[in-house]
PDB file of C-alpha atoms and ligand atoms in Angstrom:
ATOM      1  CA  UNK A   1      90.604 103.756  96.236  1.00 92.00           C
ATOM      2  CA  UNK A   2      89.234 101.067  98.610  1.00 97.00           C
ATOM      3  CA  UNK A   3      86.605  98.785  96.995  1.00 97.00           C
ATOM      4  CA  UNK A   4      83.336  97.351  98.422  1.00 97.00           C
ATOM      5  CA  UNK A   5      83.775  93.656  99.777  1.00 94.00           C
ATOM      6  CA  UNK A   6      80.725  92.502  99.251  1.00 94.00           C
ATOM      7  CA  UNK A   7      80.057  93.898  95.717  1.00 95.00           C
ATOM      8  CA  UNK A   8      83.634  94.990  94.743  1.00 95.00           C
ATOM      9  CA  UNK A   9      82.458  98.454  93.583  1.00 97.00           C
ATOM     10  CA  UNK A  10      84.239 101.830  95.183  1.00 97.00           C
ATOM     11  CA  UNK A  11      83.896 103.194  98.227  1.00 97.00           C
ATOM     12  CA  UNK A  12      83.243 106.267  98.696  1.00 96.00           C
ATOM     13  CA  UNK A  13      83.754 108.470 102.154  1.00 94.00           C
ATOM     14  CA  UNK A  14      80.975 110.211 103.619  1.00 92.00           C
ATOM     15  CA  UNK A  15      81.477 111.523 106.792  1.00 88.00           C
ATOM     16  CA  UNK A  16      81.470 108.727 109.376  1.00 93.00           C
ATOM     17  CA  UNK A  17      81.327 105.661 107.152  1.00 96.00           C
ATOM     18  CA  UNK A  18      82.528 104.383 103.718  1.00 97.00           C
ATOM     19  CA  UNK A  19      79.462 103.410 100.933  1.00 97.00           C
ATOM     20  CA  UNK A  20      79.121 101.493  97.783  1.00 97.00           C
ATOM     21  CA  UNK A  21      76.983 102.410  94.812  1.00 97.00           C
ATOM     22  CA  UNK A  22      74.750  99.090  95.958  1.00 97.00           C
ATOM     23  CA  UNK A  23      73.865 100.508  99.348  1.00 95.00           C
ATOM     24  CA  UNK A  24      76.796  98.547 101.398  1.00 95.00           C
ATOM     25  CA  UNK A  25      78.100 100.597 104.010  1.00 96.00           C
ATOM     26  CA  UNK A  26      80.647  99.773 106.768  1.00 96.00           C
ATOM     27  CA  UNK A  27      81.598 102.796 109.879  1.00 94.00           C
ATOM     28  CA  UNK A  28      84.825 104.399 110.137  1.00 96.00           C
ATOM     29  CA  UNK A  29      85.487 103.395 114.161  1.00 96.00           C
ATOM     30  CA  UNK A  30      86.085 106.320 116.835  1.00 96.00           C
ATOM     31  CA  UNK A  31      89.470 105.240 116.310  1.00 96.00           C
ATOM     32  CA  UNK A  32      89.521 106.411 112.665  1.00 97.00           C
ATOM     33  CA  UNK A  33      90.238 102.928 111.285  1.00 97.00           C
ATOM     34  CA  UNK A  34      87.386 100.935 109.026  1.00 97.00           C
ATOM     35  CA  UNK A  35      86.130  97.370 109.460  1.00 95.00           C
ATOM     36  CA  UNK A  36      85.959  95.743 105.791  1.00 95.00           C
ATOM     37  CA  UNK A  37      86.008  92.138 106.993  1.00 91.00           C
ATOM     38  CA  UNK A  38      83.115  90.152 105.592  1.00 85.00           C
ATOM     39  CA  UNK A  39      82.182  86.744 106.930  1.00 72.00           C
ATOM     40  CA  UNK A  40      84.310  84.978 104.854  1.00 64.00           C
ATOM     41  CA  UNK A  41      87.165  86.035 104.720  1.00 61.00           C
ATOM     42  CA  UNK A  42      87.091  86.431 109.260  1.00 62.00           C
ATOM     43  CA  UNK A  43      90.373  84.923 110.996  1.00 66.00           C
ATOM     44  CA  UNK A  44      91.785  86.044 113.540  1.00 69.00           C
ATOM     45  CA  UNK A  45      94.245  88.496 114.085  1.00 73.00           C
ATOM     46  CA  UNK A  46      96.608  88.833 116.796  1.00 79.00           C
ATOM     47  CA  UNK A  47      94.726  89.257 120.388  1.00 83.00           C
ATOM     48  CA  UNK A  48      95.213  92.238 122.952  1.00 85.00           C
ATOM     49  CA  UNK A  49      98.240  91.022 124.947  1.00 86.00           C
ATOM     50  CA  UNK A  50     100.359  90.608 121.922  1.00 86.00           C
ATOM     51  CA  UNK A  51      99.594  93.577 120.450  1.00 88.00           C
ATOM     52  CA  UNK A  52     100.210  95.355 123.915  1.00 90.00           C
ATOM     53  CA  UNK A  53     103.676  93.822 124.447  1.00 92.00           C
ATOM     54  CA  UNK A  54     104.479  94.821 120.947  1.00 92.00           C
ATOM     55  CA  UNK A  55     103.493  98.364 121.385  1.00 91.00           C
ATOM     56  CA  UNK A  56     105.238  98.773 124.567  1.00 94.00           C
ATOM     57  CA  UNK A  57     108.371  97.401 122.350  1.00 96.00           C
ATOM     58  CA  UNK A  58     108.138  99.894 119.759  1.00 96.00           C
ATOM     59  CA  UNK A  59     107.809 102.460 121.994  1.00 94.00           C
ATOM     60  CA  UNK A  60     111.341 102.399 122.784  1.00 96.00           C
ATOM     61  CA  UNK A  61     112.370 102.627 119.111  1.00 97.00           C
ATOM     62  CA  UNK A  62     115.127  99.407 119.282  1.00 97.00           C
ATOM     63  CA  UNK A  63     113.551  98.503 115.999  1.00 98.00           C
ATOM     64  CA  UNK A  64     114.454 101.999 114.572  1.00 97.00           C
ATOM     65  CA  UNK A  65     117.332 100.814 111.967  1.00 98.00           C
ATOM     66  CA  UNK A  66     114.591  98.406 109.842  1.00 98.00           C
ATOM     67  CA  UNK A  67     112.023 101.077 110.149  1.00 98.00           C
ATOM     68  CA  UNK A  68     114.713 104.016 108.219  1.00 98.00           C
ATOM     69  CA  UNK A  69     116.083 100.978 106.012  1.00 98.00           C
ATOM     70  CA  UNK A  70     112.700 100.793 104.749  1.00 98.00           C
ATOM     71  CA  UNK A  71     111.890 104.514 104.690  1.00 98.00           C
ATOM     72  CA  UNK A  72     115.161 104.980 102.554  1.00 98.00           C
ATOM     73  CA  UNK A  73     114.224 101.746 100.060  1.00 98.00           C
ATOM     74  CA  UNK A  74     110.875 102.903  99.570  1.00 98.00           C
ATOM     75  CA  UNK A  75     111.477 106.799  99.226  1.00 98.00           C
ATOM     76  CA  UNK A  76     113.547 105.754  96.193  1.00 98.00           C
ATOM     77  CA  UNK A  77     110.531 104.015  94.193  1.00 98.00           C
ATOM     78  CA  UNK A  78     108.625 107.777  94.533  1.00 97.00           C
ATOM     79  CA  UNK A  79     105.027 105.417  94.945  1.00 98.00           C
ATOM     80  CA  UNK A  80     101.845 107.599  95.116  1.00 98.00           C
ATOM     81  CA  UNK A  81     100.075 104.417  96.385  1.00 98.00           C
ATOM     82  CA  UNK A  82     101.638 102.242  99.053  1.00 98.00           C
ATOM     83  CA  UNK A  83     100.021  99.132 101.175  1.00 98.00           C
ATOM     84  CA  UNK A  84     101.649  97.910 104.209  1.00 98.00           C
ATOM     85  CA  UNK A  85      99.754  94.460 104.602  1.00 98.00           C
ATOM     86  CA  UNK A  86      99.581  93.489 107.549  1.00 97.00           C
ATOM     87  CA  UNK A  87     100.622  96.600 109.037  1.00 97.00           C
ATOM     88  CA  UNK A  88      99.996  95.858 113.102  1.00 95.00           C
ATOM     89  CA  UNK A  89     100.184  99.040 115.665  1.00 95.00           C
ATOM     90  CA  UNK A  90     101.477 101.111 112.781  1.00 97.00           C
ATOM     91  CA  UNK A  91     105.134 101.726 114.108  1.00 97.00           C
ATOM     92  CA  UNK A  92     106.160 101.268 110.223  1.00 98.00           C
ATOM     93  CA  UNK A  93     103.215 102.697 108.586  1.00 98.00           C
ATOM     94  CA  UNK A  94     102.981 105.486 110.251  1.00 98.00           C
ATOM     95  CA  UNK A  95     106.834 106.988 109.963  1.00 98.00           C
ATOM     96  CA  UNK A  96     106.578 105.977 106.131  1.00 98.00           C
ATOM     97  CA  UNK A  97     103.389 107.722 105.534  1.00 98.00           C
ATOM     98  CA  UNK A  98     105.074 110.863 107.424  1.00 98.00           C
ATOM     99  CA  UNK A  99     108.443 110.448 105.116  1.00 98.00           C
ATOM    100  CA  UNK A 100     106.360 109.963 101.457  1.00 97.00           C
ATOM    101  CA  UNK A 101     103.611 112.271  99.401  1.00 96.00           C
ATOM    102  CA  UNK A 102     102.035 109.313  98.743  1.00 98.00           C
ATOM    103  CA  UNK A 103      98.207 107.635  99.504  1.00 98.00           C
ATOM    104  CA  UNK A 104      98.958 104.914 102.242  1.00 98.00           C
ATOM    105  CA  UNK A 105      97.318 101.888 103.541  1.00 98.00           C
ATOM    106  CA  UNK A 106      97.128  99.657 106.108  1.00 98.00           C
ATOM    107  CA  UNK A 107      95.546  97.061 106.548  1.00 98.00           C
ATOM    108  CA  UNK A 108      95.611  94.016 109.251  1.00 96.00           C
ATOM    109  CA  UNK A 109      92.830  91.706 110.812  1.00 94.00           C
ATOM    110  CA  UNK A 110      93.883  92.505 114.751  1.00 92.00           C
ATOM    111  CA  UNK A 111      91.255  95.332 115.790  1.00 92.00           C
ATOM    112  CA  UNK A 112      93.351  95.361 118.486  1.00 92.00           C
ATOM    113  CA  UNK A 113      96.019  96.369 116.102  1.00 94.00           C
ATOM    114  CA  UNK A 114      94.092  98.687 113.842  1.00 96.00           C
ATOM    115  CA  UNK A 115      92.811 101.111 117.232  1.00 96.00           C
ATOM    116  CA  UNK A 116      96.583 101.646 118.253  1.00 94.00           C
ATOM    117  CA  UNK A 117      97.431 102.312 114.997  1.00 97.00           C
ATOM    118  CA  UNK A 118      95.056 104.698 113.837  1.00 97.00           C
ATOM    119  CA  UNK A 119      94.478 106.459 116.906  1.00 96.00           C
ATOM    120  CA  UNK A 120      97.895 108.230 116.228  1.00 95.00           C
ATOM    121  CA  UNK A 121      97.573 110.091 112.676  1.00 95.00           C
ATOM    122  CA  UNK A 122      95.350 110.386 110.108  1.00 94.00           C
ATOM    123  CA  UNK A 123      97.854 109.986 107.063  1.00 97.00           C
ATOM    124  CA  UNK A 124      96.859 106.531 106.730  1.00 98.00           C
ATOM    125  CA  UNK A 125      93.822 104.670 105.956  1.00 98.00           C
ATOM    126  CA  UNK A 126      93.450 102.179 108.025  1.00 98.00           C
ATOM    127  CA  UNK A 127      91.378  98.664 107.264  1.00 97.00           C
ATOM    128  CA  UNK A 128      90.211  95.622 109.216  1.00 95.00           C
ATOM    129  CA  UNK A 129      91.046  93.145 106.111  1.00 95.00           C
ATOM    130  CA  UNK A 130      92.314  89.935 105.380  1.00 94.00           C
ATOM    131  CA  UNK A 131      95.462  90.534 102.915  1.00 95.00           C
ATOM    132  CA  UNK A 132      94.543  87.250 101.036  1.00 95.00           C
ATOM    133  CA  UNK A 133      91.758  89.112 100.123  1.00 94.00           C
ATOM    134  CA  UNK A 134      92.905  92.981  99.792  1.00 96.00           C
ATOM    135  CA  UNK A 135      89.808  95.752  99.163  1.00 97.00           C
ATOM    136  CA  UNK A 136      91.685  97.302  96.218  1.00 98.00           C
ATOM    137  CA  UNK A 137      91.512  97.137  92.343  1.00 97.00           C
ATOM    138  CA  UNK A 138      93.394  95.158  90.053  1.00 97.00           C
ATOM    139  CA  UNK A 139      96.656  97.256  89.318  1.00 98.00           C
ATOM    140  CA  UNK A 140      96.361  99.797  91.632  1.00 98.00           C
ATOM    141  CA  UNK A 141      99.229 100.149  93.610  1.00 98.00           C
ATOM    142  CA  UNK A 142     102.608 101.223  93.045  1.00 98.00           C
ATOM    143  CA  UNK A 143     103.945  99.200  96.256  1.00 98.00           C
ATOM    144  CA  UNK A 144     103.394  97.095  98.700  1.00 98.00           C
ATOM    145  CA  UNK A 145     105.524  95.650 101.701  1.00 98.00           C
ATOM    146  CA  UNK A 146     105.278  93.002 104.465  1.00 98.00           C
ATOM    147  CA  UNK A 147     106.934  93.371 107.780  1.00 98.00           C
ATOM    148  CA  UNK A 148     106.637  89.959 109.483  1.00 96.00           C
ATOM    149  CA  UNK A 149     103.647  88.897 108.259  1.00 96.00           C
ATOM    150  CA  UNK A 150     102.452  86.068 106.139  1.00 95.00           C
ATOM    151  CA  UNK A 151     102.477  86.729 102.265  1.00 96.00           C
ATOM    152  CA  UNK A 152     100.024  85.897  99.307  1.00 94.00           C
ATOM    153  CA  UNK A 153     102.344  86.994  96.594  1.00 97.00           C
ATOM    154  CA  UNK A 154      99.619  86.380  93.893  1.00 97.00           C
ATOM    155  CA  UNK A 155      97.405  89.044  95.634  1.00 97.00           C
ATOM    156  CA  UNK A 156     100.400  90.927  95.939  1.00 98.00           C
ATOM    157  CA  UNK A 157     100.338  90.618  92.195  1.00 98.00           C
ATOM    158  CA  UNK A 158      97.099  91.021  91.349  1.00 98.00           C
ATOM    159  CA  UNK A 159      96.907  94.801  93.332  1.00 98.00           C
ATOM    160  CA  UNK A 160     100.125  96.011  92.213  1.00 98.00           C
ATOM    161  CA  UNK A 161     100.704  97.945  88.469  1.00 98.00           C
ATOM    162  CA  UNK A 162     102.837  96.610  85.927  1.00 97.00           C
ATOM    163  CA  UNK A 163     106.680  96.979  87.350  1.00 97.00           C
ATOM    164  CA  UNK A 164     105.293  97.371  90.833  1.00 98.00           C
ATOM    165  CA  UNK A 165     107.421  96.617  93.802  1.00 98.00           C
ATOM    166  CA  UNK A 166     106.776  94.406  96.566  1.00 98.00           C
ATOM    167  CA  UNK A 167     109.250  94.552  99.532  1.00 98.00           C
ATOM    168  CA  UNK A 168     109.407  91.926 102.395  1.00 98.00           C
ATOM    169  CA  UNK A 169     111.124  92.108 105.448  1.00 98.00           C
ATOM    170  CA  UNK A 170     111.675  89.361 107.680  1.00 97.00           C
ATOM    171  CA  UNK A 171     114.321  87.749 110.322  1.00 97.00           C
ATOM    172  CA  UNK A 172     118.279  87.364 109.022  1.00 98.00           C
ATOM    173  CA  UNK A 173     120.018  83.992 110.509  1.00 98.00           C
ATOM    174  CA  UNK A 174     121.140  85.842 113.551  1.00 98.00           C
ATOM    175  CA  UNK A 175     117.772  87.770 114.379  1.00 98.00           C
ATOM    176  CA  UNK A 176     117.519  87.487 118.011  1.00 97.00           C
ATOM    177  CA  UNK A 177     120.101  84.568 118.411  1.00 97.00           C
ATOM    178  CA  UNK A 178     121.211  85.400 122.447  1.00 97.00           C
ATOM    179  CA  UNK A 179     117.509  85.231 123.283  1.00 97.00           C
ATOM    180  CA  UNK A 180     117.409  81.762 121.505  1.00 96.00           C
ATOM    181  CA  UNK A 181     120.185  80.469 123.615  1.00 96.00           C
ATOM    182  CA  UNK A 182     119.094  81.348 126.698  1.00 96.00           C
ATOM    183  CA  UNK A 183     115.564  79.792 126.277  1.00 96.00           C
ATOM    184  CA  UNK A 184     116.639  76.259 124.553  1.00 95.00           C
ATOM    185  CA  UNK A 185     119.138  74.241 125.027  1.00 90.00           C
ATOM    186  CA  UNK A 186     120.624  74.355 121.562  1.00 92.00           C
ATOM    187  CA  UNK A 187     120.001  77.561 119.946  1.00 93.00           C
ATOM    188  CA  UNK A 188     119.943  77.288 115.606  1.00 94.00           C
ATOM    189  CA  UNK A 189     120.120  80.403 112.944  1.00 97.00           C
ATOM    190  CA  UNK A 190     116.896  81.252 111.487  1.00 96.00           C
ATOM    191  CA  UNK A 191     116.767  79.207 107.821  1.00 95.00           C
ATOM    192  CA  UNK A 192     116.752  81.936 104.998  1.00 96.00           C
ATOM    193  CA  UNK A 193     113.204  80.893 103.253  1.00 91.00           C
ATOM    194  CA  UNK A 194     112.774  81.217  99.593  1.00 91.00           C
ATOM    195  CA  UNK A 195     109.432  83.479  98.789  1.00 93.00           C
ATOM    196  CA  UNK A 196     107.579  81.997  95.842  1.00 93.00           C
ATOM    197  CA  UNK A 197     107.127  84.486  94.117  1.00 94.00           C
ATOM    198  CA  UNK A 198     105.718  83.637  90.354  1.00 95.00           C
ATOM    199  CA  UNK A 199     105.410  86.636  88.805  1.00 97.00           C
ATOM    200  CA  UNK A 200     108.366  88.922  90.372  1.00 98.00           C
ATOM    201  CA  UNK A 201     111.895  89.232  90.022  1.00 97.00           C
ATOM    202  CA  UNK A 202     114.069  90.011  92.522  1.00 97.00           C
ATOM    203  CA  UNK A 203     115.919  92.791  92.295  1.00 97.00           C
ATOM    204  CA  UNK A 204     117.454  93.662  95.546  1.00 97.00           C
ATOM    205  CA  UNK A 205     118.321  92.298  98.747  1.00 97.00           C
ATOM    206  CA  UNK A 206     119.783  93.850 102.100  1.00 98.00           C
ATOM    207  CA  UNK A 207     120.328  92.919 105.341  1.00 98.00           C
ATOM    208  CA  UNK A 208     120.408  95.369 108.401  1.00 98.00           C
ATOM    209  CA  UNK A 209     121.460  94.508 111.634  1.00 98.00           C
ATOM    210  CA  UNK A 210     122.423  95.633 115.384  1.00 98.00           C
ATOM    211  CA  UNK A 211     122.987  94.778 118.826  1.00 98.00           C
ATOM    212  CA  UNK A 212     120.310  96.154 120.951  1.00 98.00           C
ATOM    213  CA  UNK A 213     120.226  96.050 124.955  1.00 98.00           C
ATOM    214  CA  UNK A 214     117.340  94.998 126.568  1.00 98.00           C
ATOM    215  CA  UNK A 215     116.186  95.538 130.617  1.00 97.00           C
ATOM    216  CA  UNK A 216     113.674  92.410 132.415  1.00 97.00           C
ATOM    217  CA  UNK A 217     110.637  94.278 131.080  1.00 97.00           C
ATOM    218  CA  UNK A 218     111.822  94.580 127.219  1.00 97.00           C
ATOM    219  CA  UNK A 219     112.985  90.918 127.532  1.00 97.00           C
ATOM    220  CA  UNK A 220     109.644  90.100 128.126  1.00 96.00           C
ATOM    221  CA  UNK A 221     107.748  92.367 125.490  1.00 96.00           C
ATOM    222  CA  UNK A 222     110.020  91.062 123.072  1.00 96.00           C
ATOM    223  CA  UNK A 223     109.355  87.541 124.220  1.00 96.00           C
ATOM    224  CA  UNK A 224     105.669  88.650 123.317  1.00 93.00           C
ATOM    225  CA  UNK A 225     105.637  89.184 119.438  1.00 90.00           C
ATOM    226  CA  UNK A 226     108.042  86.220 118.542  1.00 91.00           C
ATOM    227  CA  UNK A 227     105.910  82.825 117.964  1.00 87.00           C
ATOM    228  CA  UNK A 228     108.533  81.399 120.297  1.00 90.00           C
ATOM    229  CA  UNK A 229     106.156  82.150 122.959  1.00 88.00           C
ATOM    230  CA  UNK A 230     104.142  79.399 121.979  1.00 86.00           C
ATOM    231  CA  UNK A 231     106.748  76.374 121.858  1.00 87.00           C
ATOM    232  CA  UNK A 232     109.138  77.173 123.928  1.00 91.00           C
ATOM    233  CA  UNK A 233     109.648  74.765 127.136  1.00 92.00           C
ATOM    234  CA  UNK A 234     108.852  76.241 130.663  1.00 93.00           C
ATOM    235  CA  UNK A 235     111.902  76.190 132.328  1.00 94.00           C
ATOM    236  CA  UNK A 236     113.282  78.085 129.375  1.00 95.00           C
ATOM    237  CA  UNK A 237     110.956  80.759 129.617  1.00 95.00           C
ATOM    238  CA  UNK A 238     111.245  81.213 133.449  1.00 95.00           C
ATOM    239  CA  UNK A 239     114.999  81.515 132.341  1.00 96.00           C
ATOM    240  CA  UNK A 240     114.110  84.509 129.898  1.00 96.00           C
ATOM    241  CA  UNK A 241     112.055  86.166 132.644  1.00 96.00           C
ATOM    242  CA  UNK A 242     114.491  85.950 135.659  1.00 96.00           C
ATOM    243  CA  UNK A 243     117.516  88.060 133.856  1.00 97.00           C
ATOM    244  CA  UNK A 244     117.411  91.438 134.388  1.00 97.00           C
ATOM    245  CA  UNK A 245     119.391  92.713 131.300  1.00 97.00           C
ATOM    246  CA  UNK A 246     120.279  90.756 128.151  1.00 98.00           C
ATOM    247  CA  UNK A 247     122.486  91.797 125.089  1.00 98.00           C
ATOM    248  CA  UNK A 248     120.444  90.969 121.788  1.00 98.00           C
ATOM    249  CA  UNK A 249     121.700  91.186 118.175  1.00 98.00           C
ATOM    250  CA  UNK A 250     118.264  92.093 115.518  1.00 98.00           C
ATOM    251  CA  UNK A 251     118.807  91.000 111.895  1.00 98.00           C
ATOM    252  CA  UNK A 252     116.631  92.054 109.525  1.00 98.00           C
ATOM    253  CA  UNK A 253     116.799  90.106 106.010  1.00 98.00           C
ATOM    254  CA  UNK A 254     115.084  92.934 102.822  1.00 98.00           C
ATOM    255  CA  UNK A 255     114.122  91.737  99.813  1.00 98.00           C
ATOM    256  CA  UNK A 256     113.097  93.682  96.856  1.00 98.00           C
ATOM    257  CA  UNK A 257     110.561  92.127  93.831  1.00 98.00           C
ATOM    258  CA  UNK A 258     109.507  93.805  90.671  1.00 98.00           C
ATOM    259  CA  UNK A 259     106.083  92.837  89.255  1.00 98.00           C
ATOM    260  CA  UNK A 260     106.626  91.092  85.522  1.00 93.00           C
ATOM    261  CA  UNK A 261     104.700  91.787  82.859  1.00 78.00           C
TER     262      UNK A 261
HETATM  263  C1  SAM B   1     104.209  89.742 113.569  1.00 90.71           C
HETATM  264  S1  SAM B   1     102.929  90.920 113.319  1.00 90.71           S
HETATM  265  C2  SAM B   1     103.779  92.189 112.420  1.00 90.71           C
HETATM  266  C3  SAM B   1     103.081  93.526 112.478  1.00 90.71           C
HETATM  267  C4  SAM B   1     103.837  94.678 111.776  1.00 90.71           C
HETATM  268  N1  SAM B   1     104.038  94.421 110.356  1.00 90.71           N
HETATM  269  C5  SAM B   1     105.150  94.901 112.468  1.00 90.71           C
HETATM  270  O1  SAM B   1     106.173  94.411 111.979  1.00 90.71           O
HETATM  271  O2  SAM B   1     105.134  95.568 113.502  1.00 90.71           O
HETATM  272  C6  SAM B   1     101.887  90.161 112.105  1.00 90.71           C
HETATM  273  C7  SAM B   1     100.613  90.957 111.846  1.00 90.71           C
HETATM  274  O3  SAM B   1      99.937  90.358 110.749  1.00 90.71           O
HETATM  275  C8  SAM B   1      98.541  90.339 111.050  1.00 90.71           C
HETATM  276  N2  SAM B   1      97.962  89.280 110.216  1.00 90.71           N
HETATM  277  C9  SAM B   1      98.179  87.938 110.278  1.00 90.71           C
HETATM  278  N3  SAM B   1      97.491  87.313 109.293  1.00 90.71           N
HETATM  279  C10 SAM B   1      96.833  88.278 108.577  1.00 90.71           C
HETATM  280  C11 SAM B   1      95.966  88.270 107.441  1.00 90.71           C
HETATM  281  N4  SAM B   1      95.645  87.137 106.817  1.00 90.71           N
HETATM  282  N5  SAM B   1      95.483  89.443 107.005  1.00 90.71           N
HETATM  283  C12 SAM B   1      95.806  90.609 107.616  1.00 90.71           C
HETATM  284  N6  SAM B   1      96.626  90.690 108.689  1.00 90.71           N
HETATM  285  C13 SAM B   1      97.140  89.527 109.170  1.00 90.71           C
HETATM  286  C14 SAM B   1      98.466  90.129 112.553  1.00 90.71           C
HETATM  287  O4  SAM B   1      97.238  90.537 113.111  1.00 90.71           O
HETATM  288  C15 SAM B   1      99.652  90.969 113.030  1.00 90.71           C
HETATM  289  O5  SAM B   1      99.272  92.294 113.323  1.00 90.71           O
HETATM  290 ZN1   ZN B   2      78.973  97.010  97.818  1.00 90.71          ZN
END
């Protein structure tokens, strides 16, 4: 159940708009998603182009293997309540609400996002909010996962039950390597980051990955959602953007936590 961010009291669903015993009430958008970013807690997400490029990407599916990984993995936990934080255009959240019985959220701070994403079922509730700052109870999730996104594991903590799980997903060494080396010189494996993640074990780790091939205008889409588009040099890019097919290997590094008591 999602709780009021002003007064931290339930929501409740009437019709067009979610209200709190105190008389807060936000609208559910034409879209179907709802916006329960207050003034504090406003960043923002990622803008329109992005999240264009990246929905062009997923129409073509090249990101299918991570997306049944993670239908299998979470499948096995049987979770009535999931949360895919930071859940962007849905490409995730929607096939794993379709594959569970379970009560699904997702919730980003891209409206941008959020409209895509909710536009195509109504399995999920969707939420403009910060996941630093999640609209849920203490212990009231069975499971959450991250997909390329950044993490607040003590949030994480604080929302999930007792022996909860908490799956991330996030670039392997190799993940997108041949695009690497044609847009710098000197192209480097991704470093495998520890999570901090007081409060978890780890119980599981996998690693999925495949060669996918790409034509001028998935090259560039691609291009879109990594933050490489923001430091890479010029000439590089121009590089990227003249080749008219490219060969790229996707690496995908899992990893499974259990909430301690
Ligand atoms: C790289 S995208 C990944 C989206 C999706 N998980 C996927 O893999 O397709 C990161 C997403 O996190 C969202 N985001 C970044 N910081 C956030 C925050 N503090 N709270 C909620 N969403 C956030 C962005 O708006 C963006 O949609
Ligand atoms: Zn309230």
């Amino acid at each position: 159940m999602l709780l009021c961010p002003n007064c931290q009291k339930p929501l409740y669903k009437e019709d067009k708009s979610y209200r709190c015993p105190n008389g807060h009430s936000f609208d559910i958008a034409k879209e179907g998603y709802v916006n329960l970013l207050v003034h504090t807690q406003k960043k923002t997400g990622d803008d329109k182009d992005m999240v264009k490029a990246r929905f062009e990407f997923f129409k073509k599916d090249f990101y299918h293997p991570l997306k049944e990984k993670m239908i299998e993995l979470i499948k096995a936990y049987d979770p009535k309540i999931v949360v895919d934080e930071g859940c962007g255009e849905g490409y995730y959240t929607n096939a794993i609400a379709d594959a569970l019985n379970a009560e699904v959220y997702g919730f980003d701070m891209s409206k941008h996002a959020l409209k895509r994403a909710a536009k195509q079922t109504d399995k999920v509730t969707y939420c403009a909010a910060n996941l630093f700052y999640m609209p849920l109870d203490d212990q009231s999730v069975d499971l959450v996962y991250s997909i390329f996104t950044p993490l607040s594991m003590p949030e994480n903590r604080r929302i999930l039950k007792e022996g909860g799980i908490f799956i991330k997903a996030g670039p392997h060494e190799r993940h997108l390597y041949e695009l690497k080396e044609v847009v710098y010189d000197k192209a480097y494996l991704n470093p495998l980051k520890e999570v901090k993640a007081d409060g978890f074990i780890k119980i599981g780790e996998e690693k999925v990955e495949a060669l996918i091939k790409l034509d001028n205008e998935d090259i560039r889409n691609l291009f879109m959602m990594t933050p490489y588009v923001h430091k890479s040099p010029q000439e590089g890019i121009q590089r990227l953007y003249d080749l008219s097919d490219l060969k790229v290997t996707i690496a995908f590094r899992i990893e499974i936590f259990k909430k301690n008591s």
